[in-house]
XYZ file of C-alpha atoms in Angstrom:
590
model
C 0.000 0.000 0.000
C 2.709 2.699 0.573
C 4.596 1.839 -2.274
C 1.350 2.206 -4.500
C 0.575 5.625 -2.175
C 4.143 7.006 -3.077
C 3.951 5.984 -6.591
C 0.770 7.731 -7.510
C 2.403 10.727 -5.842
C 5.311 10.935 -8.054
C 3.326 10.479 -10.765
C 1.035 13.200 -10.008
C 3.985 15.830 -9.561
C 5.746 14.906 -12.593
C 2.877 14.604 -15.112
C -0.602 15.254 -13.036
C -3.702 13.141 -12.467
C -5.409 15.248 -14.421
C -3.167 14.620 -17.617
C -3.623 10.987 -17.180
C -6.429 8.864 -19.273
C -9.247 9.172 -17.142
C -8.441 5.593 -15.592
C -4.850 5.878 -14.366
C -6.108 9.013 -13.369
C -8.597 7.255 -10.792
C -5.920 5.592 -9.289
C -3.565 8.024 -9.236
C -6.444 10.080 -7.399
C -7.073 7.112 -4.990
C -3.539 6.827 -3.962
C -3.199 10.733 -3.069
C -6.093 10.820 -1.393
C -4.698 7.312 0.704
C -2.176 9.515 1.372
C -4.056 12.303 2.593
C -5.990 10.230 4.746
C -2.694 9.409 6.307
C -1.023 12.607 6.841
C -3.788 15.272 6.892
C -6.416 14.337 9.451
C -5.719 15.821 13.452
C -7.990 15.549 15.686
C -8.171 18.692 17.940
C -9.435 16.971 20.910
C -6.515 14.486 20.773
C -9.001 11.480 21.959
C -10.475 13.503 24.875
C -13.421 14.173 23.581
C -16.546 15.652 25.403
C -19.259 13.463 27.208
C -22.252 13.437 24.885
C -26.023 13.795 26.738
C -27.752 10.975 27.439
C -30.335 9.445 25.383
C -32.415 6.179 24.723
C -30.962 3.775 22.610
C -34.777 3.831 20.490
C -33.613 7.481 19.867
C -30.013 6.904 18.012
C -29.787 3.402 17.300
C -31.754 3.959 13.604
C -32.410 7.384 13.888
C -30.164 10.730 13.712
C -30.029 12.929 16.968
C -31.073 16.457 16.199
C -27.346 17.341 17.404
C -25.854 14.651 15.961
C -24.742 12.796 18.817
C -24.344 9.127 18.712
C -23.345 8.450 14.889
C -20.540 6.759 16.519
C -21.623 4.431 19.218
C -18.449 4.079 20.321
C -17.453 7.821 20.776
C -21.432 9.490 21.300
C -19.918 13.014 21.095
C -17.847 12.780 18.033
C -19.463 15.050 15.269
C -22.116 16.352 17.028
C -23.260 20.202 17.596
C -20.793 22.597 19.503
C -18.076 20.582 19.004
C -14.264 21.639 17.534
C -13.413 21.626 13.973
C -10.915 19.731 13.404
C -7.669 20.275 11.180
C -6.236 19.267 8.091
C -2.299 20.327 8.662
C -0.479 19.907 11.517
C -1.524 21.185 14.723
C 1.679 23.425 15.059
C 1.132 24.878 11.744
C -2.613 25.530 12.463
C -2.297 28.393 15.368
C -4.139 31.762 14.636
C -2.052 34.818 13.538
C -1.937 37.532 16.526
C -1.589 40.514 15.581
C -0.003 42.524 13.662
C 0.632 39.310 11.377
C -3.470 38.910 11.256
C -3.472 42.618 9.350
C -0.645 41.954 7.343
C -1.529 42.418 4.577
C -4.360 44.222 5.104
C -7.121 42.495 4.319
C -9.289 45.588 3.012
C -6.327 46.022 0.408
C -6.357 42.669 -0.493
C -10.551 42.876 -0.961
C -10.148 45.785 -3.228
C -6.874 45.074 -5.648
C -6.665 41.395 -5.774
C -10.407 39.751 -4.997
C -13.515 42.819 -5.876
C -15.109 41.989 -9.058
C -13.986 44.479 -11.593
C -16.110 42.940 -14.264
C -18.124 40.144 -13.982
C -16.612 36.689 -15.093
C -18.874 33.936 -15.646
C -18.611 30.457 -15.144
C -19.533 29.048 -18.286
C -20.139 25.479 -17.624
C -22.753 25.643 -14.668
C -26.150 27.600 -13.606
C -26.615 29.966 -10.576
C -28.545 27.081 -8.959
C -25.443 25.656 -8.650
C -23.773 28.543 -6.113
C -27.266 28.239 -4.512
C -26.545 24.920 -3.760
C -23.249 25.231 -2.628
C -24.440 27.692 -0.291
C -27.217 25.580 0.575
C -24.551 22.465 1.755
C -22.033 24.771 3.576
C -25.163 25.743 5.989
C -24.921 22.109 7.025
C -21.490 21.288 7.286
C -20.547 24.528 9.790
C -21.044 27.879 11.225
C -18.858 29.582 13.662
C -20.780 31.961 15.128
C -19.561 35.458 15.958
C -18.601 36.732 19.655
C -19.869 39.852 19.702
C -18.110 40.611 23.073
C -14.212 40.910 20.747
C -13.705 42.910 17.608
C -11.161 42.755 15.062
C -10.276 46.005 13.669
C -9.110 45.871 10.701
C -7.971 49.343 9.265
C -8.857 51.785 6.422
C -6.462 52.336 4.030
C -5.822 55.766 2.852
C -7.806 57.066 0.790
C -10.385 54.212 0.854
C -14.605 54.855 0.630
C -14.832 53.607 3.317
C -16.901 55.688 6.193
C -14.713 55.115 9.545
C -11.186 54.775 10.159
C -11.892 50.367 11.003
C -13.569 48.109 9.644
C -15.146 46.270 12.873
C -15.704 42.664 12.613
C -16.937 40.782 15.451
C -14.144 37.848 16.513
C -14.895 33.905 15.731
C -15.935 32.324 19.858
C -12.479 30.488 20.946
C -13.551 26.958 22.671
C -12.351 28.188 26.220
C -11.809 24.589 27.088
C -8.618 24.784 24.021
C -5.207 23.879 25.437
C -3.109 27.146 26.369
C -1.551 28.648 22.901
C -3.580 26.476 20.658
C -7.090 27.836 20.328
C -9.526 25.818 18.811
C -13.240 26.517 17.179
C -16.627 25.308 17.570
C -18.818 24.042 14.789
C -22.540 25.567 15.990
C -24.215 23.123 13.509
C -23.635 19.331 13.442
C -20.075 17.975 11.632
C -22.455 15.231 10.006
C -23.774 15.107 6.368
C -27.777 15.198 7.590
C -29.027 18.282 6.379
C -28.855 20.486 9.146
C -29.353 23.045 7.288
C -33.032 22.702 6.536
C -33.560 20.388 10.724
C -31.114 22.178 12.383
C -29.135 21.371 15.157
C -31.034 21.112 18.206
C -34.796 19.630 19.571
C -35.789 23.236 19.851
C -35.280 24.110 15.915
C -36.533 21.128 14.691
C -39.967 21.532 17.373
C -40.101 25.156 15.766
C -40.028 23.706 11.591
C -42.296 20.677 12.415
C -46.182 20.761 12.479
C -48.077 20.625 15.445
C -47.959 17.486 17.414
C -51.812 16.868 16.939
C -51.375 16.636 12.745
C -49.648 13.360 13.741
C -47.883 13.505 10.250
C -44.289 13.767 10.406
C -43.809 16.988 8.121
C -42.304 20.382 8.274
C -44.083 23.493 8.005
C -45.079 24.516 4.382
C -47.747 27.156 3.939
C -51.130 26.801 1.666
C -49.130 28.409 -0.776
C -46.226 26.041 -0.721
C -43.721 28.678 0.939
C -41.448 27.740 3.594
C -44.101 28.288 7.044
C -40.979 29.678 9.638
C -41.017 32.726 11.290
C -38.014 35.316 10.542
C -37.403 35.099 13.944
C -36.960 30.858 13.972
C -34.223 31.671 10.549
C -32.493 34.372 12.247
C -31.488 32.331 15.316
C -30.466 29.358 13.856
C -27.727 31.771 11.885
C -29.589 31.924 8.253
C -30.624 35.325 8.086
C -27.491 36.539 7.298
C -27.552 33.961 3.984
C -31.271 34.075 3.075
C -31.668 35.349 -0.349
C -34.021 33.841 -3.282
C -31.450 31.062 -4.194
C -31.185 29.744 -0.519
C -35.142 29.729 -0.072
C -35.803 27.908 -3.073
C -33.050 25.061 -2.525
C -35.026 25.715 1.069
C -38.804 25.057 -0.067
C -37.312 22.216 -2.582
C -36.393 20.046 -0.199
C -38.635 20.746 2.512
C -41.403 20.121 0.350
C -39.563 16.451 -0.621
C -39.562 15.902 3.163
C -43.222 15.995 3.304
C -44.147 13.711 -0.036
C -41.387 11.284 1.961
C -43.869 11.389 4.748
C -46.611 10.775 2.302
C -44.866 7.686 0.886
C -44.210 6.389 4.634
C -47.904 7.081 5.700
C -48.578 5.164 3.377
C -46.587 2.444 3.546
C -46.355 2.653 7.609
C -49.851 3.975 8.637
C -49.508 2.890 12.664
C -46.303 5.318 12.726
C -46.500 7.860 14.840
C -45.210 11.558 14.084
C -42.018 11.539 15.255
C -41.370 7.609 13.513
C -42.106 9.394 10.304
C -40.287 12.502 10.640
C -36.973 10.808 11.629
C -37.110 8.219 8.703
C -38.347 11.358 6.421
C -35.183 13.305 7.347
C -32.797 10.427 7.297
C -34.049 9.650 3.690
C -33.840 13.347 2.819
C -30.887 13.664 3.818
C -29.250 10.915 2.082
C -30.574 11.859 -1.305
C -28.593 15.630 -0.823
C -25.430 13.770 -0.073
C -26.476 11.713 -2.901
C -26.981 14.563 -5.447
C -24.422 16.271 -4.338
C -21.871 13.311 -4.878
C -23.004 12.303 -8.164
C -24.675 15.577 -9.771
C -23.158 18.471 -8.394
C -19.595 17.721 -8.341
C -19.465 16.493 -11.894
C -20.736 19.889 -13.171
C -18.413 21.689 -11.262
C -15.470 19.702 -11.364
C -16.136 18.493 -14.895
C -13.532 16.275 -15.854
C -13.999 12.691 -17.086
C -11.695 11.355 -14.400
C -14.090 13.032 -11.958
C -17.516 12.177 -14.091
C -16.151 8.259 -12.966
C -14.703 8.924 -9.580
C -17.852 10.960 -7.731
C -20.011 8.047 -9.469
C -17.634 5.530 -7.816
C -17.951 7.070 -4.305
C -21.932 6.553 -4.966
C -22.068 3.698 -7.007
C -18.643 2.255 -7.008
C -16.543 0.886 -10.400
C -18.903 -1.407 -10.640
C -21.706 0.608 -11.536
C -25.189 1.637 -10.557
C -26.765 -0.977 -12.276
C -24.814 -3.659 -11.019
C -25.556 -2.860 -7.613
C -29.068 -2.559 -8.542
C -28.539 -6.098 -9.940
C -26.846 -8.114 -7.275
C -26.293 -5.715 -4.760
C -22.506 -5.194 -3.240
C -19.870 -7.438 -4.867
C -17.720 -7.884 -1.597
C -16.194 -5.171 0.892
C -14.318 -2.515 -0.712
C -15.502 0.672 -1.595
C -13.794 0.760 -5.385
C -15.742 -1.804 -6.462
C -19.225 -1.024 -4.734
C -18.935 2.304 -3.730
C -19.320 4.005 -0.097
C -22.870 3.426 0.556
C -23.312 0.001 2.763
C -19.554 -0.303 3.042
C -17.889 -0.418 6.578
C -17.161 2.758 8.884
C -13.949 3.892 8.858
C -12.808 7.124 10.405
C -9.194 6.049 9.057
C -6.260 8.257 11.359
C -8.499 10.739 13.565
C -12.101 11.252 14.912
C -14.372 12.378 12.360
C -14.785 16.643 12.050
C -15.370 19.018 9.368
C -12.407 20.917 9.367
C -10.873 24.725 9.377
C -9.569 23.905 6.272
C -11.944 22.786 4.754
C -14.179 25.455 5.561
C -11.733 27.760 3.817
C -11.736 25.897 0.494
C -15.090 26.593 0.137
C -15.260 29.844 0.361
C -16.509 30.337 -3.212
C -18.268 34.031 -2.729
C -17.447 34.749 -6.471
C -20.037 32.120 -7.827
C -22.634 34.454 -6.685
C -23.221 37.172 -9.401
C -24.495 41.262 -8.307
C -26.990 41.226 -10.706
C -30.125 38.865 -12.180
C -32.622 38.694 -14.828
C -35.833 37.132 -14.146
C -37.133 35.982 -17.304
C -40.891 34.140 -17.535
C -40.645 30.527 -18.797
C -43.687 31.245 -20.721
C -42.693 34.090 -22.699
C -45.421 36.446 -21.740
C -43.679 39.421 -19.820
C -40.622 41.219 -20.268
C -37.640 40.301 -18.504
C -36.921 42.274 -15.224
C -33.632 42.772 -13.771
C -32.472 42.747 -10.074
C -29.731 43.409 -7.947
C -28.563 40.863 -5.216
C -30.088 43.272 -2.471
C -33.468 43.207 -4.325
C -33.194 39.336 -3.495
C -31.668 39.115 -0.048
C -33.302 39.262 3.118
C -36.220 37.019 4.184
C -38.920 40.127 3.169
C -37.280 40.551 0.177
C -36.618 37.075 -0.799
C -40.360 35.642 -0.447
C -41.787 38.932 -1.747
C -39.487 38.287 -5.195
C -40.733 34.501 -4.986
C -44.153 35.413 -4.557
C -43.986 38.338 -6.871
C -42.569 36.107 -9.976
C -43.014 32.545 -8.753
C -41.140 29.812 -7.797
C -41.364 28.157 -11.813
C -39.690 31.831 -13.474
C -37.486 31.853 -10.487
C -36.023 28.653 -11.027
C -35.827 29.030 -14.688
C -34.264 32.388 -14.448
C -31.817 30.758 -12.033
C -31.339 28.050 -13.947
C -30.356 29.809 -17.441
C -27.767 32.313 -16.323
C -24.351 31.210 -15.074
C -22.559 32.070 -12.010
C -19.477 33.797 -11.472
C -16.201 31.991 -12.183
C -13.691 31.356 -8.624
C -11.162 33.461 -9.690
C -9.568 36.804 -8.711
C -11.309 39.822 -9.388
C -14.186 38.348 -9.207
C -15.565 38.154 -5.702
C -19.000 40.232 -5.653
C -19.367 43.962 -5.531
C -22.151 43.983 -2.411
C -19.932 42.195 -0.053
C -17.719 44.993 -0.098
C -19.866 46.595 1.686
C -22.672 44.430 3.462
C -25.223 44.515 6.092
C -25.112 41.811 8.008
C -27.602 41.258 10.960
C -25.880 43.853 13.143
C -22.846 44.952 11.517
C -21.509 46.650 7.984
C -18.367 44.903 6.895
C -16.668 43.849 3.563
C -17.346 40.127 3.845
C -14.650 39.588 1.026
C -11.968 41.016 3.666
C -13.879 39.132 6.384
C -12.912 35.961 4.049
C -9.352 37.033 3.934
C -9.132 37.799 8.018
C -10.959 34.410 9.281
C -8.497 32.434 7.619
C -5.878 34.156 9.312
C -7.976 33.973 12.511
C -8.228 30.859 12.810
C -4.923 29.356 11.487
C -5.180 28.188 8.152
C -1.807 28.181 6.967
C -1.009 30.943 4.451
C -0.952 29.504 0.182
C 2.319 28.275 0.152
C 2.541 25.961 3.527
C -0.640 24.990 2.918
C -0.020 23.617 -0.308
C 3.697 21.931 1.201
C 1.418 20.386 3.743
C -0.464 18.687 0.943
C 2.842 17.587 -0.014
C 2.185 20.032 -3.620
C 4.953 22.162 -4.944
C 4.631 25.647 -3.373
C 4.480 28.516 -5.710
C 8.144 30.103 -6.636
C 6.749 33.522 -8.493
C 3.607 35.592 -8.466
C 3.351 34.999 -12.097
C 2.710 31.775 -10.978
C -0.707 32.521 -9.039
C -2.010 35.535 -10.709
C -4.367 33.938 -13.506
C -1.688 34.769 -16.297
C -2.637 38.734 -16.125
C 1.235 40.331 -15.774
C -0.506 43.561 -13.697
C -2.497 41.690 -11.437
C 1.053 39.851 -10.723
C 2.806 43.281 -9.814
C -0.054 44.094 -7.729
C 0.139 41.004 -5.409
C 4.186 41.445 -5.468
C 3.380 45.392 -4.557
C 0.591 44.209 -1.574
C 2.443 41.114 -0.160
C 6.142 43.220 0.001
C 7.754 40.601 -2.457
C 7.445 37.777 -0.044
C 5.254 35.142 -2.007
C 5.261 33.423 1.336
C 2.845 35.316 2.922
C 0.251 35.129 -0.084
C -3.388 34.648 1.402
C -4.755 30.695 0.832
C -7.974 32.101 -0.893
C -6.022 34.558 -3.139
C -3.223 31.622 -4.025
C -6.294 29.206 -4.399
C -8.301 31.568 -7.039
C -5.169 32.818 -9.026
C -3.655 29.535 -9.698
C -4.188 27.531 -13.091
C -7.202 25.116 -12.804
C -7.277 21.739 -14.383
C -9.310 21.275 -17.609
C -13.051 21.520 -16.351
C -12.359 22.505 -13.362
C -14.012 25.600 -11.309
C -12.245 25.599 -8.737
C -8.195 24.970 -7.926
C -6.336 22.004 -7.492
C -4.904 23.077 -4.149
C -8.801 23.433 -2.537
C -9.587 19.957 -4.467
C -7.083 18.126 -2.608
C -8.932 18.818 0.673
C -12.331 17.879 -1.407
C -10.730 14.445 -2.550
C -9.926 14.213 1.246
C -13.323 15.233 3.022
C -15.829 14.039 0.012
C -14.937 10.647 0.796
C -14.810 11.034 4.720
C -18.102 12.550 4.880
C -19.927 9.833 3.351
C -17.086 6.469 5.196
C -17.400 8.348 8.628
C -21.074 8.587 8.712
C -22.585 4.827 9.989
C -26.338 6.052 8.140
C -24.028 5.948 5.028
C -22.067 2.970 5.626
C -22.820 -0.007 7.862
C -26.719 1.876 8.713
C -27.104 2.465 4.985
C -29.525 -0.710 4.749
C -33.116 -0.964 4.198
C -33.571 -2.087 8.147
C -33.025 1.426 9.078
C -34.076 3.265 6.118
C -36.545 0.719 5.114
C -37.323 -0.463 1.594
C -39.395 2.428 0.685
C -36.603 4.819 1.880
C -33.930 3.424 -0.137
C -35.976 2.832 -3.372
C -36.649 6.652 -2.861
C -33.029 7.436 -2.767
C -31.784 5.097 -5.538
C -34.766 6.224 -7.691
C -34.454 10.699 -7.646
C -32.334 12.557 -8.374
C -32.691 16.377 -8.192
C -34.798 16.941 -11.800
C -36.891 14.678 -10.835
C -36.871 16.257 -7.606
C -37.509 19.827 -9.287
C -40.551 18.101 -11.325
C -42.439 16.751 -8.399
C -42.119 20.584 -7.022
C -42.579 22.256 -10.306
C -43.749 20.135 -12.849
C -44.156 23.182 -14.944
C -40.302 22.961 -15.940
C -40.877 19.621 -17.693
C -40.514 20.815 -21.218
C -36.919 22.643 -20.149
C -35.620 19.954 -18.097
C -36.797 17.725 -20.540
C -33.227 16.663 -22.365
C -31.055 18.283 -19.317
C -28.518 15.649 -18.302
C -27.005 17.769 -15.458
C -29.654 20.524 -13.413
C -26.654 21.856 -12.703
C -25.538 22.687 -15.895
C -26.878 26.003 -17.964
C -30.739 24.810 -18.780
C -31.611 25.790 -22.114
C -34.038 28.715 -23.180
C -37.749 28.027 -23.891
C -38.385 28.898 -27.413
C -41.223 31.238 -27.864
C -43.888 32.069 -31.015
């Protein structure tokens, strides 16, 4: 194994896994990320975890806690709510920048010459429904929270538009049970792939999203008029408010509208179940077929490369195919042949976490474009454009929906592109943004809670992912000679202290690709460890705990057919799309 693990290593510095017929290239992939497995996991807890609370074994055993306690049996806390993230370099190299290293650069400067969208650069290969869904993911898989109680200040450079001298941004909470000089972070939402992001984390959100008790039918609250039935006040404290904009809601009232025809299906199927049976089973099954679309749908339209068209169908599916395993089931153990799903847990060389570093490679603000055109799938109005505030907000969002509805909303969505992750291109109202109490410029913010929270700067990040580290600015400045100056002018010559993010959107992408090979190391990493630390996906994923109906649901949708139980009005567009994710063609009109 580590002579197969060092091979595909030196193959992939000297000629690249993405060079490689798509084949070799899977293995070359499977023995870096091997490799990874080996060197880049760290638990910050360093196996003393925190007790988990009690609950009944009828509670966990086939069902997922609300906070995400007791995926592991063995270790009840691991992955659950309120718990550190974990890292993917070395804990020595992971420590947060004090000051003045967490200003230097200044983060403002780096916003405005290297990372502000000067024009806008699309992404030619996907649809804006595909940076709504990315955002819709990441509000599963963490949220730091803000402590109020500590600002960072980062300064105004002269001459700047700024109105103040600072910038204030409130400070990420430090876990004040971290070892002395080696501050860790708490994930607020659950470290498990189980769609926290439309159940929450806690009893008390999921009590607030369900119907009454007395309705007896397992479901989440959708109005009369099929809009999401939570009050502003339920959003803003489980830290969506912030986020909420007409992309969100819709991936939103998608899939809590799939919830409830899962319920339907289990009513059916299950009618002495009582509420809560149904709801669990719903989510658990809901939750699968997200990680499930996002493994084998939106991945391949983002990262669309025929290596990666067979490997994210091999996490899934496995070499072997979907209709094999729809055939004769698993063909023995390993998760080549089979895929992930039903395989055996395996949290490989530390306790399962989402990690800093992973949150940072997914920091993809410029897929978000500053301004939309809604266009009618039928034809019979003119198009109307809108800015990004027109659409963000909860009152603005479900006034837009309402206004157009959810069929041109989706369609307009799904015909226009999003922006391309490069620099230059982050969005222009982030640069100055009202969050729920505060004005920043969240592309700055980006910059600073790297720093913050010790992700190591480009170059030792990439050396700790045993890549070559860049030796010129030329190097990471997406070929343009003046933006190449301008980093040299902004980082004082020292390519060392180049910003992850900025190294990460300036350097050349694979063929396909939109996003950089650096961030897609810790994606070959995490993808896979998402899916083989989780027991509902691995030795849980059977039809005992999701029962038959459940996993017929989740091997039979995908998310068109998804979109066409919601909206069967986009039938004739969706009709010969083979990716949602991909631009949707226009509706021809007499």
């Amino acid at each position: 194994m580590r002579s197969f693990i060092k091979a595909s290593e030196v193959v992939d510095r000297r000629i690249g896994w993405d060079k490689l017929p798509p084949w070799l290239g899977i293995g070359v992939l499977v023995g870096i990320r091997d490799a990874l497995r080996e060197h880049n996991l760290y638990d910050t807890y360093e196996g003393d975890p925190p007790a988990a609370p009690a609950h009944y074994p009828a509670e966990y055993l086939t069902n997922r806690t609300a906070d995400g306690s007791y995926n592991d049996l063995a270790e009840p806390s691991m992955g659950m709510a309120n718990t550190r993230f974990g890292r993917n370099v070395a804990p020595a190299l992971g420590r947060p920048e004090p000051p003045p290293g967490l200003m230097d650069p200044n983060p403002r400067l780096v916003s405005t010459e290297l990372l502000l969208r000067d024009e806008f650069r699309p992404a030619e290969t996907l649809n804006i429904l595909a940076a709504a869904w990315l955002q819709f993911e990441t509000h599963d898989w963490f949220s730091h929270g803000t402590d109020d109680n500590r600002m960072l200040k980062i300064p105004v450079p002269e001459g700047d538009d700024w109105d103040g001298e600072t910038i204030d941004v409130p400070a990420t909470p430090v876990d004040p049970q971290s070892p002395p000089g080696r501050p860790s972070f708490v994930n607020r939402e659950t470290h498990w792939w189980d769609a926290s992001q439309i159940y929450g984390s806690s009893v008390e959100f999921q009590q607030h999203i369900r119907t009454p008790a007395e309705c007896n039918d397992g479901k989440v609250r959708i109005d009369q008029d099929g809009f999401i039935d939570v009050a502003p006040a339920v959003i803003q404290s489980s830290g969506g408010a912030d986020g909420w904009w007409v992309g969100f809601e819709l991936m939103g009232t998608i899939f809590m509208r799939e919830h409830n025809a899962i319920c339907d299906r289990l009513r059916a199927a299950y009618p002495e179940w009582t509420g809560d049976q149904i709801f669990n089973k719903a989510r658990l099954i809901n939750a699968a077929l997200l990680a499930k679309i996002h493994t084998v749908e939106w991945t391949p339209a983002i990262l669309d490369h025929p290596t990666l068209h067979i490997g994210m169908r091999a996490n899934w599916f496995g070499l072997a195919g979907e209709k094999v395993g729809q055939l004769v089931g698993r063909i023995g153990a390993s998760d080549l042949v089979s895929g992930i799903p039903g395989s055996q847990t395996d949290h490989h060389s530390a306790a399962y976490s989402i990690t800093e570093d992973f949150v940072t490679v997914y920091r993809m603000h410029p897929l978000i474009p500053d301004d939309y055109t809604f266009e009618p799938i039928t034809g019979d109005s003119a198009p109307q454009g809108l800015s990004f505030g027109d659409l963000h907000g909860v009152a603005n969002s479900r006034g837009v929906l309402k206004r157009l509805g959810m069929t041109n909303c989706l369609y307009s969505l799904g015909i226009a592109h999003p922006g391309a992750v490069t620099l230059h291109n982050s969005p222009k109202f982030m640069r100055q943004f009202h969050s729920e109490k505060h004005l920043i410029d969240l592309i700055a913010v980006d910059i600073l809670r790297s720093r913050e929270r010790g992700v190591p700067r480009y170059n030792e990040f990439r050396r700790q992912l045993r890549l070559k580290p860049a030796t010129s600015f030329e190097e990471i400045s997406g070929g343009d000679r003046a933006t190449a100056e301008k980093m040299r002018e902004i980082y004082g010559g020292d390519i060392e202290k180049v910003d992850t993010t900025v190294g990460m959107f300036g350097e050349k992408l694979p063929p396909g690709f939109g996003f950089s090979d650096t961030a897609f190391r810790i994606f070959v990493l995490m993808a896979t460890r998402r899916l083989k630390s989780d027991r509902f996906y691995t030795v849980d994923f059977t039809p005992q705990v999701y029962t038959p109906e459940g996993m017929a649901w989740i091997a039979d949708n995908t998310m068109t057919s998804v979109l066409l139980r919601h909206d069967p009005a986009l039938e004739p567009v969706l009709r010969n799309v083979k990716n949602p994710f991909a631009p949707w063609p226009r509706m021809r009109h007499a």
